[in-house]
Amino acid sequence: MDTQSNEPIYKMTIGLSVLEHLGVGLYSNVPAVLSEAVANAWDADAENVRIDIDADKREIVIYDDGSGMTVDDINAKYLKVGYKKRESESNFGVTPKFERQPMGRKGIGKLSLFSIANMIEIHTVKGGEANALRMNSDDIRAKIKSESSDDYYPESLPSDIVRISQGTKIKLSGVKKRIDRTDEFLRKRLARRFSIIGKSNFSIEIDGHTVSARDRDYYVNIEYLWYFGDQSKRFVQICRNAIASICSSADVGRENGYRIAGWIGTVKERKQINEDTNGIVIFANGKLVHEDILNDMKEGGVWTKYIIGEIDADFMDDSHEIDIITSARQRLKEDEPRYIALRDFLKNGVIREIASNWQRMRSESGARKVLSERKNITRWLDRLQGDQKESAKNLLGRIETLDVKSESEKVPFFKAVMYAFERLSVTQQLGVLSKLETRKDFELISSIFGNLTDLTRVHYYDIAKVRVEIIKKFQEIIEDDKKERVIQEHIFGALWLLDPSWERAATNEWMEKTVMKEFGKVTTNLSQKEKRARIDIRYQTVTGSHVIVELKRYSAPLEFYPILGQLRKYKDALEKCLASKFVARANMPIATVCITGPRDFTEEERKHLLAGNVRWLNYDELIQHALLSYNDYLQAERRISDLVQIIDSIDEDFDD
C-alpha cells in the first residue's frame, strides 16, 4: 500500500440511521419533546412560546418569537446534527440578546421531534427573510434503506406560505403519541421541566393558557421545607402552608465553587404527589437535566414516598466543563465527580436530616392537632403521666397524619391504639407500639385490639371486673355466718385471694375426683365434733403447685394440734395419690390453707405452720387483706368504666 500519498487513508462516516436512533430512540413522551422545542426557543432569545394542539387532526404547532433562521442558519446550525452552539457562536456561553445561559449543547435535541411526528414543517423569519421546509420521517427511512447516499434533502417550500413576521413556527403532523390530554396536563409537566418558568422576559402558552409556576401544583402541599441558602428563601413564601422551614447550606463544594439553590420538601399526604413528581429533580441553566436524584441514593423508609424537591445546580452544565448530561438530556452521568459531589452532599445533609426527623416532626404536628381538635382523645391523654403520656401523644400524632379519604377513617385506629396502649402498658410491652408507622401497621393493631367486647373480656374482665365484684361482696359482709358462706362461694374459684401468684387454677376433673376420693377416706375417720367444725375441703392445682384448702366454721372451737393433724392427713393422702397415679406431678410442692374464725398463735405454733407449709388464716384477715391488696383493682374498675366511656365518645371528635 502506498503510504506516501497526501490523501487520508481512513475516513469516518455517519449514516442517516443515526437520526433514527437519536430521534426516535431517546425520547418517549410528548412533554419531553416539547421541552426540547421550548429550550431551543429560549436559546433563540424568544420572549414568547405558543403551543397549540389539535388532537382531532393529530397536529401540534409550536411558535416562538425568537431570532429565527436564514437559509445559512438552517443548513449550518439546525440541519447539522451535533452543532455545538456554545462553542460555535460569537458570544461564548450566553445568548446575544438577553445573555441567557443556553440550554442546548449537543445539537441533537431537535431530532426528538421525529419521536412523536411523521411530518415536520418549519417556517422561520430572520431579518425579513422568510424560509420554509418540510421533513418526512418516511422519506428519511427510505433514504436509509437505499444506502445510495448519506445526505437527506428536506423539501423546500415557497416562502409566501409563511405567515409569521419573526421567529420560528414548527408544525408537527401525523403525531404518533397520545395528545388528547388536557392542556392542564401539559402545562403541569412543562412547568416541572423548567425552573425559568415565570421569568419576566419568557412566557409559554399552551392552547392560550399561560404556563406558570403554579401549574406545578405541589408548593401549597408542602408540609416541611428545607431550602438552600438565602437566595432560596423565597420558597418559604411560595410554600405558604409549610409548618416548618429550615435553611440549609448551599455550598456543595466550596473549593470548586459548586453552589446550589432550590428546595426539598415533604407533603402532608401521599396522594398530593404521584410517580411523576415524587422525587428530587435537578435543573441546570433553567432546564431539567436529571429526573430524580433521590432514586439514585437507594434510600428506603416511608418518608421517601412523601418527598419532592427542585435543585438548581448550574455547575452540572458548565460550558467550560465536559458535558455530563446524557444524550436524552434527562439524566446526568452518575459516575462523574460533579454528580457524585451533589449526590453525597444531599444524602449526607438534608436527606439524612429528613430520614431522622420526619416521622418525629409529623407526630408532633399530629399531636398538636389532637390536643386542639380531639377533646375526647385529649381526655384519655390527660389520664396518663410522664413518659407514658409522651409515648401516647407520639402514637396518636402518627395516626393523625395517616393518609385517609375521610377523617372518620381514623376513628377505629384511635380506638384500637388506645385499647392496645392500656393493654400493653400492663405487661410493659409499649415498645411494640413505637414501631407503628404505616396505615397497614395500624390496620393490623386494629384487627388485634379493635374489638371492644373481646378486649374487655380478655383484659378487663379477667384482671379487674370479676375480682372487683367479689371484693365488693366482701365489703358488704357484716354478720360472721355470712362471711363463711361468701368465702365458700368464691374461694375455690379465686385462689388469687389467698396468693396473687395463684392467678388461675388449673382444672383436671379426673385428677380432682381421684384426690377428693382419697380425702373422703380421711373425712370418714373424723369424730362427730370434728365433722361439725368443718365446712368444706377442696383440692386444686395452680402454676407449679398443689393447693389444699379447708374451711372451718367461724364459731367452731379451734384446737391447734388436732387441726394441724387433720391437714397433715390430707397432705399425706394427696402425696400417696400423686405417687401412685400422677407420677409426673408428684414432685410439685403442696401448700395447705386453713381458714377459720379468729385465733392467735404462739411462737411455737407459728414454727409448726412454717415447717408444714401451712397457712392459717381467719375470715376477717382474708377479707381485709383482699380489700387492701386489690384496692388497685377497685380503682381500675372506675378507670376502665371511664376509659370505655371516653373511647365510645371519640366519634364525636370527627365530623367529615
XYZ file of C-alpha atoms in Angstrom:
656
model
C 0.000 0.000 0.000
C 1.318 3.457 -0.973
C 1.694 5.426 2.249
C 3.404 8.438 0.579
C 0.120 9.930 -0.792
C -1.207 13.131 0.801
C -4.756 11.785 0.672
C -6.145 10.472 4.016
C -6.174 6.721 4.205
C -9.061 6.378 6.673
C -12.426 8.169 6.923
C -15.271 8.017 9.465
C -18.776 8.406 8.110
C -22.022 8.967 9.937
C -25.055 7.323 8.399
C -28.555 8.740 8.305
C -29.608 5.861 10.562
C -28.176 7.951 13.399
C -31.167 10.255 13.013
C -33.489 7.377 13.749
C -31.559 6.281 16.802
C -31.091 9.772 18.239
C -34.581 10.951 17.376
C -36.972 8.086 17.922
C -34.842 6.114 20.345
C -34.078 8.700 23.012
C -37.445 10.347 23.711
C -40.585 8.608 24.862
C -43.264 11.199 25.657
C -44.778 14.438 24.369
C -43.777 16.665 27.353
C -40.119 15.653 26.937
C -40.202 16.524 23.214
C -41.988 19.824 23.762
C -39.427 20.743 26.400
C -36.689 20.449 23.746
C -38.611 22.830 21.488
C -39.047 25.261 24.393
C -35.330 25.029 25.185
C -34.491 25.921 21.571
C -36.814 28.928 21.809
C -35.046 30.049 24.996
C -31.679 29.741 23.269
C -33.064 31.797 20.348
C -33.801 34.683 22.766
C -37.562 34.266 22.342
C -39.841 36.071 24.773
C -42.964 34.125 23.918
C -43.598 30.485 23.053
C -47.036 29.357 21.945
C -48.051 25.707 21.640
C -51.370 24.752 20.002
C -52.642 21.178 19.952
C -55.321 19.724 17.683
C -55.985 16.175 18.832
C -58.533 15.514 16.061
C -56.040 16.409 13.313
C -53.154 14.893 15.282
C -51.211 18.115 14.930
C -49.037 20.239 17.221
C -47.879 23.741 16.306
C -45.036 25.391 18.226
C -44.286 29.069 17.624
C -41.635 31.304 19.173
C -40.758 34.963 18.524
C -37.019 34.378 18.804
C -34.225 35.238 16.389
C -35.422 32.986 13.572
C -33.131 31.478 10.903
C -31.748 32.314 7.486
C -31.046 29.612 4.903
C -27.433 29.515 6.089
C -28.587 29.152 9.711
C -30.913 26.309 8.761
C -28.212 24.365 6.937
C -25.241 25.153 9.169
C -26.986 25.008 12.525
C -30.475 23.483 12.521
C -29.905 20.697 9.992
C -26.401 19.962 11.219
C -26.625 17.131 13.716
C -24.248 17.764 16.594
C -23.865 21.501 16.021
C -22.147 22.879 19.118
C -23.919 26.160 19.697
C -21.970 27.237 22.756
C -18.599 26.830 21.096
C -19.512 27.983 17.601
C -21.310 31.271 18.169
C -19.552 34.542 18.956
C -20.972 35.202 22.426
C -19.489 32.091 24.025
C -21.685 30.821 26.832
C -24.570 33.318 26.564
C -27.259 34.285 24.040
C -26.715 37.545 22.087
C -29.851 39.481 23.066
C -30.737 38.569 26.653
C -27.393 36.985 27.575
C -29.096 33.828 28.714
C -27.257 30.686 29.636
C -28.096 28.384 26.700
C -29.883 25.123 27.417
C -28.860 23.317 24.236
C -25.415 21.829 23.896
C -25.155 18.632 21.855
C -27.173 19.800 18.862
C -29.444 16.771 18.777
C -32.492 17.976 20.738
C -34.375 18.945 17.570
C -34.239 15.303 16.490
C -36.671 14.498 19.289
C -39.468 15.822 17.058
C -39.179 12.658 14.970
C -40.071 10.547 18.009
C -43.647 11.826 18.049
C -44.434 13.000 14.479
C -44.140 11.700 10.928
C -44.043 15.142 9.327
C -42.160 18.242 10.475
C -42.757 21.574 8.766
C -40.695 24.635 9.666
C -41.499 28.278 8.916
C -38.910 30.806 10.047
C -38.202 34.525 9.602
C -34.987 36.390 10.396
C -34.243 39.982 9.392
C -37.200 39.962 7.000
C -36.030 36.775 5.258
C -38.724 34.083 5.264
C -37.963 30.407 4.700
C -39.969 27.183 4.863
C -39.116 23.486 4.636
C -40.633 20.111 5.344
C -39.112 16.845 6.586
C -40.784 13.462 6.332
C -39.699 10.572 8.525
C -40.868 8.052 5.908
C -38.599 9.689 3.303
C -35.667 9.574 5.707
C -36.218 5.867 6.372
C -36.464 5.185 2.648
C -33.189 7.053 2.131
C -31.558 4.970 4.853
C -32.676 1.731 3.210
C -31.465 2.798 -0.227
C -27.890 3.323 1.032
C -27.317 5.484 -2.067
C -26.123 8.460 -0.075
C -25.852 9.684 3.479
C -27.358 13.046 2.548
C -31.017 13.892 3.041
C -32.570 16.930 1.383
C -35.680 18.314 3.125
C -38.432 19.589 0.845
C -38.173 23.329 0.200
C -41.500 25.166 0.487
C -42.400 28.545 -1.043
C -41.706 31.442 1.295
C -45.073 33.047 0.584
C -46.810 30.419 2.776
C -45.025 31.847 5.814
C -47.463 33.944 7.891
C -45.247 34.895 10.827
C -43.237 38.120 10.928
C -40.436 36.981 13.224
C -39.132 33.799 14.830
C -39.910 30.164 14.074
C -43.042 28.038 13.720
C -42.828 24.251 13.765
C -45.817 22.182 12.691
C -45.866 18.504 13.677
C -48.285 16.356 11.669
C -49.214 12.721 11.996
C -48.458 12.778 15.698
C -47.965 9.212 16.929
C -48.227 9.836 20.659
C -51.361 10.477 22.660
C -52.224 14.198 22.617
C -55.872 14.165 23.680
C -54.995 15.022 27.266
C -55.944 18.398 28.659
C -53.727 21.429 28.261
C -53.588 21.440 32.065
C -51.748 18.119 31.938
C -49.112 19.502 29.561
C -48.814 22.818 31.422
C -48.099 20.910 34.606
C -45.410 18.770 33.018
C -43.687 21.619 31.223
C -43.776 23.715 34.376
C -41.964 20.915 36.183
C -39.273 20.687 33.496
C -38.125 24.304 33.656
C -37.074 26.418 36.603
C -37.114 29.522 34.368
C -40.936 29.391 34.213
C -42.230 32.782 35.325
C -39.149 34.767 34.271
C -40.121 38.325 33.317
C -38.977 38.034 29.683
C -40.064 34.481 28.889
C -43.614 33.159 28.579
C -45.053 29.821 27.459
C -48.688 29.305 26.402
C -50.468 26.038 25.690
C -53.792 26.438 23.874
C -53.995 30.037 25.052
C -53.246 29.329 28.722
C -50.005 30.638 30.193
C -47.756 28.113 31.904
C -46.812 29.347 35.379
C -45.047 28.059 38.465
C -48.496 27.488 39.979
C -49.054 24.722 37.433
C -46.576 22.601 39.357
C -49.378 22.450 41.967
C -47.249 20.996 44.753
C -45.998 24.102 46.546
C -49.236 24.512 48.518
C -48.986 20.898 49.696
C -45.526 21.181 51.241
C -45.685 20.445 54.973
C -41.964 20.691 55.858
C -39.499 22.681 53.766
C -35.717 22.676 53.535
C -34.297 25.453 51.317
C -30.713 26.031 50.239
C -29.135 29.346 51.160
C -30.627 32.814 51.475
C -31.080 33.034 47.691
C -33.732 30.303 48.011
C -35.626 31.837 50.924
C -38.367 32.951 48.507
C -39.668 29.376 48.597
C -40.794 29.972 52.185
C -43.428 32.347 50.790
C -44.228 30.126 47.825
C -44.743 27.088 50.096
C -47.101 29.128 52.245
C -48.692 26.166 54.046
C -45.423 24.705 55.337
C -45.434 24.091 59.090
C -41.668 24.494 59.350
C -38.971 25.905 57.038
C -35.304 25.091 57.569
C -32.392 26.828 55.839
C -29.584 24.507 54.741
C -26.144 25.160 53.323
C -25.918 25.745 49.560
C -22.173 25.026 49.310
C -21.748 21.639 47.645
C -18.029 22.085 47.035
C -16.698 25.422 48.185
C -13.232 24.671 46.803
C -14.735 24.147 43.329
C -17.306 26.902 43.554
C -20.164 24.395 43.419
C -23.300 26.011 44.828
C -26.953 25.102 44.536
C -30.295 26.804 45.002
C -33.790 25.408 45.399
C -35.549 23.310 47.975
C -36.581 19.863 49.193
C -39.880 19.295 50.963
C -42.304 16.675 52.194
C -46.036 16.776 51.610
C -48.756 16.074 54.125
C -50.450 13.256 52.189
C -49.058 10.829 49.630
C -51.942 11.484 47.264
C -50.707 15.074 46.867
C -47.857 13.823 44.687
C -47.595 10.969 42.214
C -44.963 8.924 40.438
C -44.263 11.798 38.031
C -43.448 14.237 40.817
C -42.283 12.100 43.731
C -38.561 12.712 43.773
C -35.929 15.431 43.569
C -35.270 16.893 40.121
C -32.049 18.637 39.130
C -32.120 21.752 36.939
C -29.121 23.227 35.158
C -29.374 26.596 33.394
C -33.123 26.523 33.971
C -33.893 23.129 32.391
C -34.369 19.676 33.887
C -31.241 17.557 33.460
C -31.906 14.767 35.967
C -35.345 13.403 36.808
C -34.764 12.058 40.328
C -31.515 12.094 42.250
C -33.246 10.583 45.305
C -33.759 7.344 43.392
C -30.004 7.083 42.945
C -29.409 7.283 46.706
C -31.147 3.930 47.288
C -32.964 5.257 50.336
C -35.827 3.382 51.993
C -38.475 4.302 54.521
C -41.990 5.675 54.347
C -40.707 9.254 54.131
C -39.379 8.660 50.609
C -42.997 8.427 49.390
C -43.723 11.948 50.628
C -40.662 13.803 49.346
C -40.278 16.202 46.442
C -37.716 18.807 45.505
C -36.188 21.103 42.904
C -32.441 21.715 42.880
C -30.778 24.317 40.637
C -27.208 23.169 40.026
C -25.866 25.146 37.048
C -22.379 23.708 37.538
C -23.773 20.444 36.157
C -23.935 22.086 32.702
C -20.997 24.485 32.796
C -19.914 25.376 29.255
C -16.282 25.309 30.378
C -16.563 21.737 31.654
C -17.162 18.456 29.856
C -20.784 17.618 29.140
C -22.106 15.151 31.730
C -25.733 15.149 30.566
C -26.828 12.035 28.701
C -27.968 12.238 25.098
C -31.642 12.290 26.053
C -30.923 15.386 28.178
C -32.935 13.927 31.070
C -30.225 12.327 33.174
C -26.735 13.061 34.417
C -23.874 10.616 34.133
C -23.804 9.090 37.591
C -20.092 8.291 37.700
C -18.983 11.897 37.093
C -17.343 13.763 40.040
C -19.770 16.714 39.907
C -22.759 14.433 40.115
C -21.218 12.342 42.905
C -20.402 15.523 44.848
C -24.026 16.706 44.642
C -25.498 13.296 45.443
C -23.290 12.835 48.528
C -23.876 16.412 49.673
C -27.635 15.902 49.677
C -27.509 12.345 51.042
C -25.280 13.221 53.999
C -27.037 16.505 54.692
C -30.711 17.280 54.148
C -31.720 13.725 53.201
C -30.202 12.297 56.366
C -31.938 15.018 58.396
C -35.292 14.212 56.822
C -34.828 10.469 57.336
C -34.022 11.050 61.025
C -36.603 13.690 61.911
C -39.539 13.476 59.507
C -41.570 10.956 61.497
C -40.966 12.828 64.751
C -41.938 16.161 63.185
C -45.097 14.663 61.711
C -46.036 13.034 65.010
C -45.560 16.298 66.886
C -47.742 18.244 64.473
C -50.335 15.471 64.558
C -50.277 15.520 68.358
C -50.879 19.272 68.319
C -53.930 18.702 66.151
C -55.183 16.010 68.526
C -54.837 18.354 71.512
C -56.567 21.226 69.748
C -59.362 19.376 67.948
C -59.972 15.967 69.575
C -61.404 16.725 73.001
C -62.332 13.146 73.926
C -58.964 11.755 72.885
C -57.383 14.531 74.948
C -59.415 13.328 77.953
C -57.726 9.948 77.591
C -54.279 11.547 77.323
C -54.923 13.514 80.499
C -55.264 10.214 82.372
C -51.627 9.357 81.623
C -48.470 10.612 83.286
C -44.816 11.175 82.401
C -43.196 9.036 79.730
C -46.393 7.128 79.060
C -48.180 10.352 78.169
C -45.397 11.409 75.786
C -45.385 7.988 74.134
C -49.135 8.127 73.701
C -49.008 11.645 72.208
C -46.408 10.493 69.700
C -48.516 7.485 68.771
C -51.746 9.464 68.372
C -49.863 12.053 66.351
C -48.856 9.373 63.864
C -52.470 8.293 63.449
C -53.474 11.905 62.866
C -51.050 12.105 59.912
C -52.199 8.908 58.175
C -53.402 9.171 54.573
C -57.159 8.665 54.624
C -60.012 9.601 52.319
C -62.073 10.943 55.194
C -61.251 11.888 58.770
C -63.677 9.328 60.163
C -61.447 6.533 58.834
C -59.041 7.348 61.656
C -61.603 6.555 64.372
C -61.071 2.764 64.552
C -57.287 3.307 64.584
C -57.521 5.712 67.519
C -59.782 3.352 69.448
C -57.684 0.277 68.779
C -54.450 2.014 69.735
C -55.956 3.362 72.962
C -57.073 -0.136 73.956
C -53.720 -1.563 72.890
C -51.890 1.099 74.904
C -53.884 0.260 78.030
C -53.401 -3.466 77.489
C -49.680 -3.402 76.701
C -48.831 -0.932 79.460
C -49.893 -3.595 81.971
C -47.407 -6.076 80.523
C -44.649 -3.500 79.955
C -44.768 -4.008 76.179
C -45.437 -0.475 74.960
C -42.301 -0.675 72.816
C -44.358 -2.658 70.302
C -46.475 0.409 69.572
C -43.452 2.649 68.995
C -42.764 0.725 65.772
C -46.127 1.541 64.186
C -45.673 3.748 61.141
C -47.805 2.971 58.104
C -51.523 2.594 57.662
C -51.026 -1.174 57.320
C -49.361 -1.199 60.744
C -52.357 0.478 62.336
C -54.792 -1.766 60.473
C -53.002 -4.767 61.992
C -53.251 -3.310 65.503
C -56.905 -2.529 64.850
C -57.553 -6.150 63.867
C -55.963 -7.310 67.139
C -57.262 -4.728 69.591
C -60.144 -3.151 67.736
C -62.940 -5.309 69.164
C -64.159 -3.703 72.358
C -66.107 -6.765 73.580
C -63.250 -9.216 73.132
C -60.651 -6.897 74.617
C -62.793 -6.105 77.620
C -63.374 -9.809 78.246
C -59.710 -10.748 77.887
C -58.133 -7.856 79.701
C -60.521 -6.064 81.969
C -62.999 -8.764 82.960
C -60.244 -11.248 83.761
C -57.945 -8.864 85.538
C -60.303 -6.408 87.143
C -64.040 -6.730 86.838
C -64.511 -10.272 88.235
C -62.204 -9.547 91.141
C -63.855 -6.252 91.883
C -67.281 -7.863 92.003
C -66.055 -10.435 94.542
C -64.296 -7.841 96.662
C -67.401 -5.655 96.645
C -69.343 -8.563 98.131
C -66.729 -8.781 100.898
C -67.269 -5.099 101.652
C -70.955 -5.798 102.279
C -70.350 -8.593 104.842
C -71.163 -7.678 108.405
C -72.502 -10.850 110.077
C -69.995 -13.609 110.866
C -72.035 -16.505 109.498
C -72.357 -14.737 106.161
C -68.576 -14.498 105.936
C -68.387 -18.295 105.846
C -70.877 -18.584 103.000
C -69.358 -15.799 100.836
C -65.837 -17.180 101.247
C -67.007 -20.712 100.491
C -68.858 -19.453 97.412
C -65.797 -17.781 95.888
C -62.565 -19.079 97.385
C -62.175 -22.203 95.261
C -62.630 -20.247 92.037
C -60.487 -17.331 93.178
C -57.311 -18.639 94.764
C -55.751 -15.244 93.960
C -57.492 -14.095 97.160
C -55.011 -16.269 99.041
C -51.944 -15.552 96.919
C -51.705 -13.114 93.976
C -49.333 -15.531 92.235
C -52.131 -18.116 92.126
C -53.568 -16.318 89.127
C -55.606 -19.068 87.591
C -56.361 -22.546 88.941
C -55.948 -25.454 86.564
C -58.764 -27.927 86.218
C -58.352 -31.672 85.717
C -61.703 -33.221 86.543
C -60.496 -36.839 86.749
C -57.488 -35.918 88.880
C -59.618 -33.819 91.202
C -62.160 -36.628 91.671
C -59.388 -39.086 92.414
C -57.799 -36.846 95.029
C -61.152 -35.989 96.621
C -61.871 -39.710 96.933
C -58.680 -40.077 98.984
C -59.733 -37.067 101.090
C -63.064 -38.789 101.715
C -61.241 -41.610 103.443
C -59.711 -39.130 105.860
C -63.042 -37.378 106.449
C -64.755 -40.701 107.307
C -62.430 -41.190 110.250
C -63.165 -37.772 111.779
C -65.084 -37.554 115.035
C -68.565 -36.035 115.068
C -67.149 -32.917 116.734
C -64.513 -32.588 114.022
C -67.078 -33.116 111.285
C -69.355 -30.411 112.720
C -66.440 -27.980 112.859
C -65.563 -28.232 109.170
C -67.420 -26.682 106.200
C -65.539 -27.891 103.153
C -62.239 -29.123 101.812
C -61.018 -28.797 98.207
C -58.027 -29.643 96.110
C -56.772 -27.627 93.129
C -53.588 -27.056 91.187
C -52.079 -23.709 90.286
C -48.926 -22.908 88.370
C -46.220 -25.201 89.759
C -48.075 -26.120 92.968
C -50.812 -28.279 94.545
C -53.189 -26.480 96.902
C -55.375 -27.964 99.670
C -57.917 -25.570 101.189
C -60.049 -26.434 104.229
C -62.764 -24.169 105.581
C -63.774 -24.304 109.279
C -66.865 -22.755 110.762
C -66.390 -19.259 112.044
C -67.587 -20.182 115.536
C -66.020 -23.656 115.722
C -63.632 -24.403 118.634
C -60.053 -24.129 117.381
C -57.715 -26.763 118.765
C -54.419 -26.168 117.014
C -52.727 -29.576 117.036
C -55.827 -31.647 116.105
C -56.493 -29.321 113.142
C -52.816 -29.437 112.151
C -53.021 -33.235 112.318
C -56.047 -33.272 110.024
C -54.242 -31.113 107.495
C -51.259 -33.471 107.667
C -53.517 -36.436 106.871
C -54.933 -34.621 103.808
C -51.416 -33.848 102.628
C -50.348 -37.492 103.125
C -53.411 -38.678 101.172
C -52.535 -36.320 98.309
C -48.884 -37.433 98.241
C -49.985 -41.082 98.144
C -52.423 -40.396 95.282
C -49.833 -38.485 93.286
C -47.158 -41.119 93.771
C -49.406 -43.941 92.576
C -51.483 -42.305 89.852
C -49.968 -38.947 88.856
C -46.231 -39.520 88.961
C -45.433 -36.583 86.681
C -46.841 -34.189 89.282
C -45.546 -35.910 92.389
C -42.587 -33.542 92.809
C -44.638 -30.357 92.803
C -44.822 -28.614 96.226
C -48.016 -28.882 98.269
C -49.449 -25.832 100.008
C -52.125 -26.274 102.686
C -54.509 -23.470 103.660
C -56.903 -23.481 106.602
C -59.483 -20.702 107.007
C -61.143 -20.381 110.405
C -62.556 -17.881 112.824
C -60.200 -15.524 114.721
C -57.310 -17.100 116.609
C -53.924 -16.008 117.947
C -50.827 -18.210 117.566
C -47.913 -18.786 119.839
C -44.389 -18.594 118.546
C -44.121 -22.364 118.751
C -47.327 -22.819 116.714
C -46.035 -20.465 114.023
C -42.923 -22.603 113.663
C -45.089 -25.697 113.100
C -47.133 -23.871 110.434
C -43.980 -22.772 108.637
C -42.420 -26.217 108.782
C -45.537 -27.836 107.310
C -46.065 -25.174 104.592
C -49.437 -24.406 106.176
C -51.245 -21.061 106.000
C -53.784 -20.496 108.759
C -55.983 -17.505 108.016
C -59.135 -16.209 109.617
C -62.096 -14.908 107.667
C -61.681 -11.305 108.818
C -57.998 -11.242 107.869
C -58.745 -12.707 104.455
C -61.422 -10.119 103.694
C -59.288 -7.227 104.926
C -56.275 -8.476 103.004
C -58.346 -8.725 99.816
C -59.693 -5.202 100.235
C -56.208 -3.780 100.763
C -54.375 -5.860 98.155
C -56.902 -5.287 95.435
C -57.661 -1.654 96.038
C -55.843 -1.049 92.743
C -58.475 -3.130 91.020
C -61.223 -1.087 92.599
C -59.532 1.979 91.179
C -59.054 0.158 87.882
C -62.769 -0.512 87.585
C -63.524 3.172 87.829
C -60.700 3.874 85.373
C -61.936 1.214 82.949
C -65.507 2.464 83.038
C -64.237 5.939 82.318
C -61.987 4.639 79.520
C -64.842 2.822 77.800
C -66.980 5.949 78.011
C -64.191 8.079 76.541
C -63.463 5.710 73.673
C -67.145 5.345 72.862
C -67.383 9.125 72.547
C -64.395 9.540 70.184
C -66.742 9.557 67.184
C -67.872 12.996 68.323
C -64.362 14.328 67.563
C -64.701 13.557 63.860
C -67.123 15.283 61.581
C -66.423 14.848 57.869
